[in-house]
PDB file of C-alpha atoms in Angstrom:
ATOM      1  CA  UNK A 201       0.000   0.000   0.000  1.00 38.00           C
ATOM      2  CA  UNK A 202       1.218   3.491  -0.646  1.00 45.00           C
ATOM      3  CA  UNK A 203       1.292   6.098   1.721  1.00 47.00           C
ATOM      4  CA  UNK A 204       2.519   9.588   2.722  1.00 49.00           C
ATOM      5  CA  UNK A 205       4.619  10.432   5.623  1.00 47.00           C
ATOM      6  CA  UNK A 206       3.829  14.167   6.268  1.00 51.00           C
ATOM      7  CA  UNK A 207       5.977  13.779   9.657  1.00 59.00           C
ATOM      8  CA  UNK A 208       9.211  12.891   8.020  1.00 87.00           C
ATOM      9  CA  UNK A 209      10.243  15.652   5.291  1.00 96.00           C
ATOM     10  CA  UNK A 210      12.479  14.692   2.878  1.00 97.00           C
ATOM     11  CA  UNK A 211      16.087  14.797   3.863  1.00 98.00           C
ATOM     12  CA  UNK A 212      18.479  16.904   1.792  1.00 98.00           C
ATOM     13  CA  UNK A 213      22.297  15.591   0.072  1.00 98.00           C
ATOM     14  CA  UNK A 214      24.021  18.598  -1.041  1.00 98.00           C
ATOM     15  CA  UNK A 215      26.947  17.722  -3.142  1.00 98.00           C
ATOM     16  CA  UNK A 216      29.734  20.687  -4.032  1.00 98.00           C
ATOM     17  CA  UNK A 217      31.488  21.415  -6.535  1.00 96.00           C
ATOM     18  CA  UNK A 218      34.993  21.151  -8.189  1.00 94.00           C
ATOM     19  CA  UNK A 219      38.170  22.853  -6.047  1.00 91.00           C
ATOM     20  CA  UNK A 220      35.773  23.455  -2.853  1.00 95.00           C
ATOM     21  CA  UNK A 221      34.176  21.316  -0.294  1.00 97.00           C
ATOM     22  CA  UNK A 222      30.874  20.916   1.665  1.00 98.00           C
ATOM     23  CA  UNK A 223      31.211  23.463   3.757  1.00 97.00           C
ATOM     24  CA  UNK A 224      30.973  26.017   0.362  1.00 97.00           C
ATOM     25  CA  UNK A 225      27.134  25.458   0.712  1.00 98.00           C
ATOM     26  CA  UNK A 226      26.766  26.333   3.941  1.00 98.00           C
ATOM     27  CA  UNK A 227      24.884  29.415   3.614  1.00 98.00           C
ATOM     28  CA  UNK A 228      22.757  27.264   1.347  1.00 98.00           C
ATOM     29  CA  UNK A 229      22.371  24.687   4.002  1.00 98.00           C
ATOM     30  CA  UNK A 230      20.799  27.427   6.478  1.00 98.00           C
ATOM     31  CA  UNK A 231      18.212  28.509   3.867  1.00 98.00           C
ATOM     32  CA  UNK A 232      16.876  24.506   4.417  1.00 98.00           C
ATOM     33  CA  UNK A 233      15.444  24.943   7.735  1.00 98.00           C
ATOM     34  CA  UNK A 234      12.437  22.059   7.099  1.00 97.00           C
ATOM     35  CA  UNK A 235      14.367  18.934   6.796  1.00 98.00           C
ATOM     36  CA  UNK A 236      17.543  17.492   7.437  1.00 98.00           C
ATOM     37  CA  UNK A 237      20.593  18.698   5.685  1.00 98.00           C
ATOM     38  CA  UNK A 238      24.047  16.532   4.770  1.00 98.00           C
ATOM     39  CA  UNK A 239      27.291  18.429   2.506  1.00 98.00           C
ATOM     40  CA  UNK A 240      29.375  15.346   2.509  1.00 98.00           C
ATOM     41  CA  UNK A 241      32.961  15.848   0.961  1.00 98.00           C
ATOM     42  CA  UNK A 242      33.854  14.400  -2.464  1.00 98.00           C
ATOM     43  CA  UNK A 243      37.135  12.191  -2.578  1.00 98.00           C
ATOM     44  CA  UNK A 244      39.676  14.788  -3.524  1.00 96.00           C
ATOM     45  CA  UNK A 245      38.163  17.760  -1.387  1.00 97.00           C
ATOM     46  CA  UNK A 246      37.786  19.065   1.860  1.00 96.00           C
ATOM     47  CA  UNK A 247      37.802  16.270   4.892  1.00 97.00           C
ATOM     48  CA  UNK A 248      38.988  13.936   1.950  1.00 97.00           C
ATOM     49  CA  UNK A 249      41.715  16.003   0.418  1.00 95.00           C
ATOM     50  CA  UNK A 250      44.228  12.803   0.849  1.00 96.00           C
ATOM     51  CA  UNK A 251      41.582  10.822  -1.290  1.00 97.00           C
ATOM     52  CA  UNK A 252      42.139  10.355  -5.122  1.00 97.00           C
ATOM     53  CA  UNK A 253      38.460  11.352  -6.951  1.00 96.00           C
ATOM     54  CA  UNK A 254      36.849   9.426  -8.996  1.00 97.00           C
ATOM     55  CA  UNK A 255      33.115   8.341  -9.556  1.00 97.00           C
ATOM     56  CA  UNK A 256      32.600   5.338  -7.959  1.00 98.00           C
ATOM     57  CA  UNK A 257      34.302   6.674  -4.671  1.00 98.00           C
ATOM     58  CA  UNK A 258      32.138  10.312  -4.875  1.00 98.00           C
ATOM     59  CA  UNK A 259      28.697   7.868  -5.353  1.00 98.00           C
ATOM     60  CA  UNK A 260      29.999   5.646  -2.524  1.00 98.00           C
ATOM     61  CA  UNK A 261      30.335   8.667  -0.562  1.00 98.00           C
ATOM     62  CA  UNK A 262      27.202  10.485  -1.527  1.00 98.00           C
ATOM     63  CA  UNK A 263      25.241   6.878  -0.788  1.00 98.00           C
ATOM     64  CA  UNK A 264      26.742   6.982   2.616  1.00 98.00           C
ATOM     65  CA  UNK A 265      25.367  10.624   3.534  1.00 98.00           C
ATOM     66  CA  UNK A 266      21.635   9.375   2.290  1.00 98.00           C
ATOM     67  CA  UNK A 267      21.889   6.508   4.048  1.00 98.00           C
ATOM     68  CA  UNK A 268      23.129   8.051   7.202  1.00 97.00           C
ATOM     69  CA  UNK A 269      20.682  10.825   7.186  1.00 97.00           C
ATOM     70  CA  UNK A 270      17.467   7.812   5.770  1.00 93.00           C
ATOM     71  CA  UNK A 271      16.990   7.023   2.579  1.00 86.00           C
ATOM     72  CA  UNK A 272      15.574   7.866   0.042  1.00 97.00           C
ATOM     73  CA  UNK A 273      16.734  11.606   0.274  1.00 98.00           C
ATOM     74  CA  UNK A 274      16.755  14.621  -2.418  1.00 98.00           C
ATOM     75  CA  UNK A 275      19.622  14.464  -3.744  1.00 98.00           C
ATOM     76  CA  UNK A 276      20.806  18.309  -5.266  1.00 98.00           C
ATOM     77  CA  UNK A 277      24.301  19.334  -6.568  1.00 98.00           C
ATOM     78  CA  UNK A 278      26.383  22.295  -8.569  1.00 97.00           C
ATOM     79  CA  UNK A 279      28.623  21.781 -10.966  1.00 95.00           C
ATOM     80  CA  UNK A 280      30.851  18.035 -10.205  1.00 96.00           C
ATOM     81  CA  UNK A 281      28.499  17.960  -7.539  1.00 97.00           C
ATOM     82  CA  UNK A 282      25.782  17.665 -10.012  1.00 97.00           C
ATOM     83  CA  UNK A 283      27.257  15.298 -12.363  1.00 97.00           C
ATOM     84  CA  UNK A 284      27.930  13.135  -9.890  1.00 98.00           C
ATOM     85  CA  UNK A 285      24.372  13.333  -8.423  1.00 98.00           C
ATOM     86  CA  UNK A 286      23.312  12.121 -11.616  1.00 98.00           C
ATOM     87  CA  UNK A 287      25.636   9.084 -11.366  1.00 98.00           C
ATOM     88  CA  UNK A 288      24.036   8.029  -7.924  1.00 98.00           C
ATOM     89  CA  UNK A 289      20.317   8.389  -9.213  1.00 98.00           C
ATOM     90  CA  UNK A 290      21.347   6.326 -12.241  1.00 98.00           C
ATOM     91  CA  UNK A 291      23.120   4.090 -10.042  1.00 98.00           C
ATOM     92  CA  UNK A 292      21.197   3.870  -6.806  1.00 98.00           C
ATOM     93  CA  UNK A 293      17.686   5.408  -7.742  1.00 98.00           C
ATOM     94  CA  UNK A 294      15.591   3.760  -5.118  1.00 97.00           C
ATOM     95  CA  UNK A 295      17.865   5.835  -2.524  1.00 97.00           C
ATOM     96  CA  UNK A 296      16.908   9.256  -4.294  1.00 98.00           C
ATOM     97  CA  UNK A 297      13.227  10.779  -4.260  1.00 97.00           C
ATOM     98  CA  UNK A 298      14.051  13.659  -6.307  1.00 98.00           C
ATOM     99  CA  UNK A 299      17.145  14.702  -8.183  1.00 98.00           C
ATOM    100  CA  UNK A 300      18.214  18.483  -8.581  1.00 98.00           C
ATOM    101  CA  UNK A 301      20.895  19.705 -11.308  1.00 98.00           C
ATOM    102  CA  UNK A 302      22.195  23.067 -10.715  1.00 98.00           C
ATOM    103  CA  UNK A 303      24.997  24.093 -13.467  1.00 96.00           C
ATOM    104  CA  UNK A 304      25.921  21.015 -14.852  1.00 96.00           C
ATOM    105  CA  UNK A 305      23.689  20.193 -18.096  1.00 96.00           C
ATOM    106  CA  UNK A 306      26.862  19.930 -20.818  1.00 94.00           C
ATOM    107  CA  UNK A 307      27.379  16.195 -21.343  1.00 93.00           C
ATOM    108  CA  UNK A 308      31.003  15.583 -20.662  1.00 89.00           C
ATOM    109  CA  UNK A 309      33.384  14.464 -23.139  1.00 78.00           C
ATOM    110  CA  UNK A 310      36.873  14.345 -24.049  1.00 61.00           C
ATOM    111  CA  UNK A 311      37.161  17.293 -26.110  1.00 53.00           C
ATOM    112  CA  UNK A 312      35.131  19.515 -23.811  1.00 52.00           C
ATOM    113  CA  UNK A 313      37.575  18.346 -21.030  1.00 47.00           C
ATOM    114  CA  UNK A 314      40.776  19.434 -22.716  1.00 44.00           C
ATOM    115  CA  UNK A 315      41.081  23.229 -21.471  1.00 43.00           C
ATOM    116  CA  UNK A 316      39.987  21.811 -17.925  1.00 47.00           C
ATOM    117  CA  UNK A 317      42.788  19.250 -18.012  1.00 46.00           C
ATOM    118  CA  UNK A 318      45.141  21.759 -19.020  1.00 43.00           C
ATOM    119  CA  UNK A 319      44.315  23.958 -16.470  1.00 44.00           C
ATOM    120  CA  UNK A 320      44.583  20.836 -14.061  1.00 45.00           C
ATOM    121  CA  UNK A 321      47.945  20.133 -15.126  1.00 48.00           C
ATOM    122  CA  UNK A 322      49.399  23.698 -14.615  1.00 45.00           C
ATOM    123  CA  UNK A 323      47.769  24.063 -11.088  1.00 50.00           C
ATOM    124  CA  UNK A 324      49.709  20.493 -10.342  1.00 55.00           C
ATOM    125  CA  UNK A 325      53.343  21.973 -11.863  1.00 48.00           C
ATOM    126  CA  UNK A 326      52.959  25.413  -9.511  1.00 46.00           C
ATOM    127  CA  UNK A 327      50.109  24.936  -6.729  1.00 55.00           C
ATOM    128  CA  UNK A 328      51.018  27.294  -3.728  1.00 53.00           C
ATOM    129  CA  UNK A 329      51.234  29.841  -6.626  1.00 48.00           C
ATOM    130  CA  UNK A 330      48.122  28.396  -8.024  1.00 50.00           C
ATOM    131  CA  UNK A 331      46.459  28.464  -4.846  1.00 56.00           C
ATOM    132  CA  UNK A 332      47.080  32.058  -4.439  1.00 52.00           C
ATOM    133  CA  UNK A 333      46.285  33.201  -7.955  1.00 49.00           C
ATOM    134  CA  UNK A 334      42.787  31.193  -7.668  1.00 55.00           C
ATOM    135  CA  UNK A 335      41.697  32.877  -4.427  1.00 59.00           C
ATOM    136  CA  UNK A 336      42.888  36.480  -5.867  1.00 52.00           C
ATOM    137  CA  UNK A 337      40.531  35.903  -8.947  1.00 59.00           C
ATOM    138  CA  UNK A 338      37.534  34.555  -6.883  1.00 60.00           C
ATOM    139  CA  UNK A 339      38.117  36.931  -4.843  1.00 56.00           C
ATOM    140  CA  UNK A 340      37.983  39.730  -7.675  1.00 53.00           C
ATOM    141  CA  UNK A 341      35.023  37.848  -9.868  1.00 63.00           C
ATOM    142  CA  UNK A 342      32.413  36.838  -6.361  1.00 65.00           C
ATOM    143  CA  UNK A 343      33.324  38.916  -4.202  1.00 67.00           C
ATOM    144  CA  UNK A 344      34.199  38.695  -0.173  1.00 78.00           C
ATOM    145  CA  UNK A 345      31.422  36.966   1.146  1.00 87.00           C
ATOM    146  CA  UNK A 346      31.470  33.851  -1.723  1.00 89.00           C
ATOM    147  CA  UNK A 347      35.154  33.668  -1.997  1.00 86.00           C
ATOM    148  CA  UNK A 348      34.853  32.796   1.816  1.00 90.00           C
ATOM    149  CA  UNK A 349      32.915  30.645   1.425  1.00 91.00           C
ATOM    150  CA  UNK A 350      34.480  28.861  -1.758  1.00 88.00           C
ATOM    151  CA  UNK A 351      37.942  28.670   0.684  1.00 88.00           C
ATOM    152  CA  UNK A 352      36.154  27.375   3.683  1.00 89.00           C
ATOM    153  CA  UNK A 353      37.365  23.681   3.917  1.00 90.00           C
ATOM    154  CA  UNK A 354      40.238  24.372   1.602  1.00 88.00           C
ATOM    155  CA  UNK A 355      40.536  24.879  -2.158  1.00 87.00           C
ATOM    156  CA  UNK A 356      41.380  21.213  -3.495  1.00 86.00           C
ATOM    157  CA  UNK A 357      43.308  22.566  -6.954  1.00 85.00           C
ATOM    158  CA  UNK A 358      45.218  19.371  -6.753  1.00 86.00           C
ATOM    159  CA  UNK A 359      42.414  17.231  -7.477  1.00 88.00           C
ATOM    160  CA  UNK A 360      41.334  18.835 -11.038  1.00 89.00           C
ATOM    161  CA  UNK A 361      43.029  16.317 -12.999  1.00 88.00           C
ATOM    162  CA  UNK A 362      41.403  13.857 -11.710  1.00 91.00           C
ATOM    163  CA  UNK A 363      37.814  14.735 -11.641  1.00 93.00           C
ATOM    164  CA  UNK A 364      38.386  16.180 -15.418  1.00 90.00           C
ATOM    165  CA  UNK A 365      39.263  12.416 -15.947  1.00 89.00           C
ATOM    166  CA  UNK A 366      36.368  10.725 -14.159  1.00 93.00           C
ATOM    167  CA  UNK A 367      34.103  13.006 -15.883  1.00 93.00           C
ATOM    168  CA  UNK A 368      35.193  13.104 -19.450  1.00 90.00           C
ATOM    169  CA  UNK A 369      34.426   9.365 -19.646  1.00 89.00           C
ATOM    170  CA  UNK A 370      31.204   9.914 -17.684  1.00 94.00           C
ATOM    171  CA  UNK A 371      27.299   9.563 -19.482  1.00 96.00           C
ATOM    172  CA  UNK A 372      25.922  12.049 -17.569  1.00 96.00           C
ATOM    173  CA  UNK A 373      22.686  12.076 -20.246  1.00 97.00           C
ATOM    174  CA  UNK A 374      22.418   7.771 -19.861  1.00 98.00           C
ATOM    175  CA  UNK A 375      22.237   8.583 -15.999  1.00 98.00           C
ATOM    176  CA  UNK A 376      19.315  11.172 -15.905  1.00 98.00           C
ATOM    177  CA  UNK A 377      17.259   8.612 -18.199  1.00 98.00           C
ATOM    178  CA  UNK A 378      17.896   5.786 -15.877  1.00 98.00           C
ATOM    179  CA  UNK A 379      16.612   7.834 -12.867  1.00 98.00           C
ATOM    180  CA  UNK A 380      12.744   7.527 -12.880  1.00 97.00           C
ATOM    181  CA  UNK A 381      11.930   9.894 -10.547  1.00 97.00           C
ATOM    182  CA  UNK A 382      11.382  14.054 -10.350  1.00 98.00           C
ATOM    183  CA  UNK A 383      14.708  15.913 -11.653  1.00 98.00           C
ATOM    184  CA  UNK A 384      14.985  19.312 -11.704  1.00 98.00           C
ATOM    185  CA  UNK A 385      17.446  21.124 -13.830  1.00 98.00           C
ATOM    186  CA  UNK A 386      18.556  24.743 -12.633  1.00 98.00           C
ATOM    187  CA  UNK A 387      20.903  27.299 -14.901  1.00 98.00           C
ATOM    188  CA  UNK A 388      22.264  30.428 -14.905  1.00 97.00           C
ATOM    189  CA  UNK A 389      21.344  32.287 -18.013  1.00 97.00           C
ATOM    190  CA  UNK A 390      25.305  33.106 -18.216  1.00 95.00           C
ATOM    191  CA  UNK A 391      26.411  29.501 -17.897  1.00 94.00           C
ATOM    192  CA  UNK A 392      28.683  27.816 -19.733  1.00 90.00           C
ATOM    193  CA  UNK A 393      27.691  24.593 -18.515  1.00 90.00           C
ATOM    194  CA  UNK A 394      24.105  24.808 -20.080  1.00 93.00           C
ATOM    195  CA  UNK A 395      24.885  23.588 -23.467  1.00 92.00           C
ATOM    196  CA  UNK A 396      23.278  20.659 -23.964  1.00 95.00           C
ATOM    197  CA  UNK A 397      20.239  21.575 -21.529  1.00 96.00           C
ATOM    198  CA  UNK A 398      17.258  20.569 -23.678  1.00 97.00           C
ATOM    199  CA  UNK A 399      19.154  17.296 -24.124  1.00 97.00           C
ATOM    200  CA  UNK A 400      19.138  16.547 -20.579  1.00 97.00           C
ATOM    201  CA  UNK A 401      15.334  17.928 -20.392  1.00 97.00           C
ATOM    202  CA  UNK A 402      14.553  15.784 -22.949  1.00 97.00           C
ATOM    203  CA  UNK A 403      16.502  12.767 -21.603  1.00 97.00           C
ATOM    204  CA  UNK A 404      13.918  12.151 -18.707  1.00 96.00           C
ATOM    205  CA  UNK A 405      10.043  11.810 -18.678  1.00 93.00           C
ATOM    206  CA  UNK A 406       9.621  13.695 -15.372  1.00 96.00           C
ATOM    207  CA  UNK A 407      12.273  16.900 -15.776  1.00 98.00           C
ATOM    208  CA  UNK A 408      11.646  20.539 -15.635  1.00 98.00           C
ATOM    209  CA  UNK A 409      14.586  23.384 -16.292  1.00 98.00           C
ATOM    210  CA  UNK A 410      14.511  26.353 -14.693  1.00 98.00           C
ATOM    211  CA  UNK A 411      16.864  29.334 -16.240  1.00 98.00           C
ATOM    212  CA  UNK A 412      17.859  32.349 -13.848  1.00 97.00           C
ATOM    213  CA  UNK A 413      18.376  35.055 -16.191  1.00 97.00           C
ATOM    214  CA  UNK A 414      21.534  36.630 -16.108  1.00 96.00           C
ATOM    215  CA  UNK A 415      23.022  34.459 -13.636  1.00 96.00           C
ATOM    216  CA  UNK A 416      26.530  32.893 -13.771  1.00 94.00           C
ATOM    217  CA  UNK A 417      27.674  29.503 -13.266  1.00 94.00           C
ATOM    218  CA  UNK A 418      28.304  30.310  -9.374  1.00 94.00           C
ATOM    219  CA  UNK A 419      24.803  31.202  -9.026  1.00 95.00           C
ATOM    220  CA  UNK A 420      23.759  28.822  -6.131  1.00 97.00           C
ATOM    221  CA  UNK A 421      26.536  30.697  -4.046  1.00 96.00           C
ATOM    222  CA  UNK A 422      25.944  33.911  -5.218  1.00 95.00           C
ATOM    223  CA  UNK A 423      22.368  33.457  -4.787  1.00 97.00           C
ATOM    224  CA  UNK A 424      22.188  31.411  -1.781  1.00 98.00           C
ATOM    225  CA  UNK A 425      18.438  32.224  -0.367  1.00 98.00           C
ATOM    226  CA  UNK A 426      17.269  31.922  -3.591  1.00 98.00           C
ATOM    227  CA  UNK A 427      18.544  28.059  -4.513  1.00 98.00           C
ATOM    228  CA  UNK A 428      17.511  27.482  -0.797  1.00 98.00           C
ATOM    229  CA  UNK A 429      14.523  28.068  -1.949  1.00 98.00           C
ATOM    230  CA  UNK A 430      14.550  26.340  -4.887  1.00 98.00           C
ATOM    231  CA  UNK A 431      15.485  23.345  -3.394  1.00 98.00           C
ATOM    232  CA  UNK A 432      12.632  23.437  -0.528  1.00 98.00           C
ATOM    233  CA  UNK A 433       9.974  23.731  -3.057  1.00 98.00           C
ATOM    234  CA  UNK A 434      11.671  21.075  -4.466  1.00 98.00           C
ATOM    235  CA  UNK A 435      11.530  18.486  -1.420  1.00 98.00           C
ATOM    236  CA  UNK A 436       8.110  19.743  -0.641  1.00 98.00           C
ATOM    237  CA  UNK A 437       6.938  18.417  -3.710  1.00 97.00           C
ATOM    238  CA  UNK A 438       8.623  15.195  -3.422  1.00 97.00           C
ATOM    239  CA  UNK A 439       7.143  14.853   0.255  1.00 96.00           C
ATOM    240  CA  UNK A 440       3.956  14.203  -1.077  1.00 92.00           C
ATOM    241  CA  UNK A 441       5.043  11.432  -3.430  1.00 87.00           C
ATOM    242  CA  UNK A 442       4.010   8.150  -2.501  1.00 77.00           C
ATOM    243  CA  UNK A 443       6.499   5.756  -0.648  1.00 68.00           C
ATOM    244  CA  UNK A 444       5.898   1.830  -0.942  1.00 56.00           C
TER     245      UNK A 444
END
C-alpha cells in the first residue's frame, strides 16, 4: 500500500562542486530549515583532500550521507556535484526521491575536457602559486562573502586532474534517463555549462529546467536564499510522493 509520511520531510544531500568542499554550501544549508541537511565531501576535497576522486568513490560517498541521514533523500548538486548526483540516481535510484541539477547540463566528453585538463595540469606543476592566484581571482570575480565561502574547507586545486578524468568518460545524459523519478534542472542564463540543456530535459520523462536570467555559473553561491529556496519547493513536492 502506498502512503505519505507528512511527519518525516524529505532529507536533503548537497553535493559541491569542483576545487571546494561541503562546507561552500553552507549558507545554502541554512536557507533549508524544514528537513535534514548533509554536505558530505567528495574524494579529492575538503575532509577527503588525501583521497584520489573518482566516480565510484564520490557515489559511494554520496550513498553513505543518504543513508546516514534515511533514505531515500533529495539528492541536489552544482557543478561536479551535479554530475555526480546524476551518477548516484542512475546508479542507486531507489535511494533518491528527487534529483536536482544546478549548473551542470553539458554532457562531458573528451574534447570539452581538454582546457579543464590543461588547467589541471598547470595548477599540479605550480600549486602554492596556483592556490594564491585562484583565491585572488575569486576573490575579484564573487566577491568577499562567496570567496569565503568557496575557501572554507580548503581549495582542493590538486584534485582537477582527476575529476576532469572521471568526468570526461562519464554519461551524464544515460544517468538522468535511468533515474525515474522528479529531476529538476537549474541554470544560470550566463552559464557555460548549459549547453546541452534541452538534451538533458529531454533525456527524462519527469524533468523541468529552470533558467535564472543573467546568472553565472556560481549562481547557487551567489544566490544562496534563492537556490535554498529552490530546493525546498523542491523536497516539498517530493514529500507528497508516494512511498511503498
Amino acid at each position: 500500500m502506498s502512503t505519505i509520511d507528512s511527519a518525516a520531510p524529505t532529507p536533503v544531500v548537497l553535493v559541491h562542486g569542483l576545487r571546494v568542499s561541503g562546507s561552500s554550501l553552507r549558507r545554502i544549508t541554512a536557507g533549508i530549515t524544514d528537513r535534514p541537511v548533509r554536505t558530505p565531501d567528495l574524494p579529492g576535497h575538503g575532509t577527503r583532500s588525501a583521497d584520489t576522486f573518482d566516480m565510484d568513490g564520490a557515489v559511494r560517498v554520496v550513498v553513505e550521507a543518504i543513508d546516514a541521514l534515511g533514505a531515500p533523500a533529495v539528492v541536489a548538486g552544482m557543478s561536479l556535484g551535479g554530475y555526480v548526483s546524476m551518477a548516484v540516481a542512475g546508479r542507486h535510484p531507489e535511494r533518491v526521491r528527487g534529483l536536482v541539477v544546478m549548473c551542470a547540463t553539458t554532457q562531458p566528453s573528451r574534447m570539452l575536457a581538454s582546457p579543464f585538463r590543461a588547467f589541471g595540469a598547470a595548477t599540479s606543476v605550480l600549486p602554492a602559486q596556483a592556490a594564491v592566484i585562484s583565491k585572488v581571482l575569486t576573490r575579484a570575480v564573487v566577491g568577499r562573502q562567496v570567496a569565503e565561502d568557496m575557501e572554507a574547507g580548503g581549495l582542493a586545486l590538486h584534485s582537477i586532474r582527476d575529476v576532469v578524468g572521471a568526468l570526461s568518460d562519464f554519461d551524464a545524459l544515460a544517468a538522468v534517463g535511468d533515474f525515474p523519478g522528479p529531476t529538476a534542472f537549474v541554470n544560470g542564463g550566463r552559464d557555460q555549462f548549459r549547453l546541452h540543456e534541452q538534451r538533458f530535459l529531454a533525456a527524462s520523462d519527469h524533468a523541468e529546467l529552470q533558467v535564472i536570467p543573467g546568472a553565472s555559473h556560481l549562481f547557487p553561491l551567489i544566490q544562496p536564499a534563492r537556490t535554498a529556496g529552490i530546493i525546498t519547493a523542491f523536497a516539498q513536492r517530493c514529500d507528497r510522493i508516494p512511498t511503498r
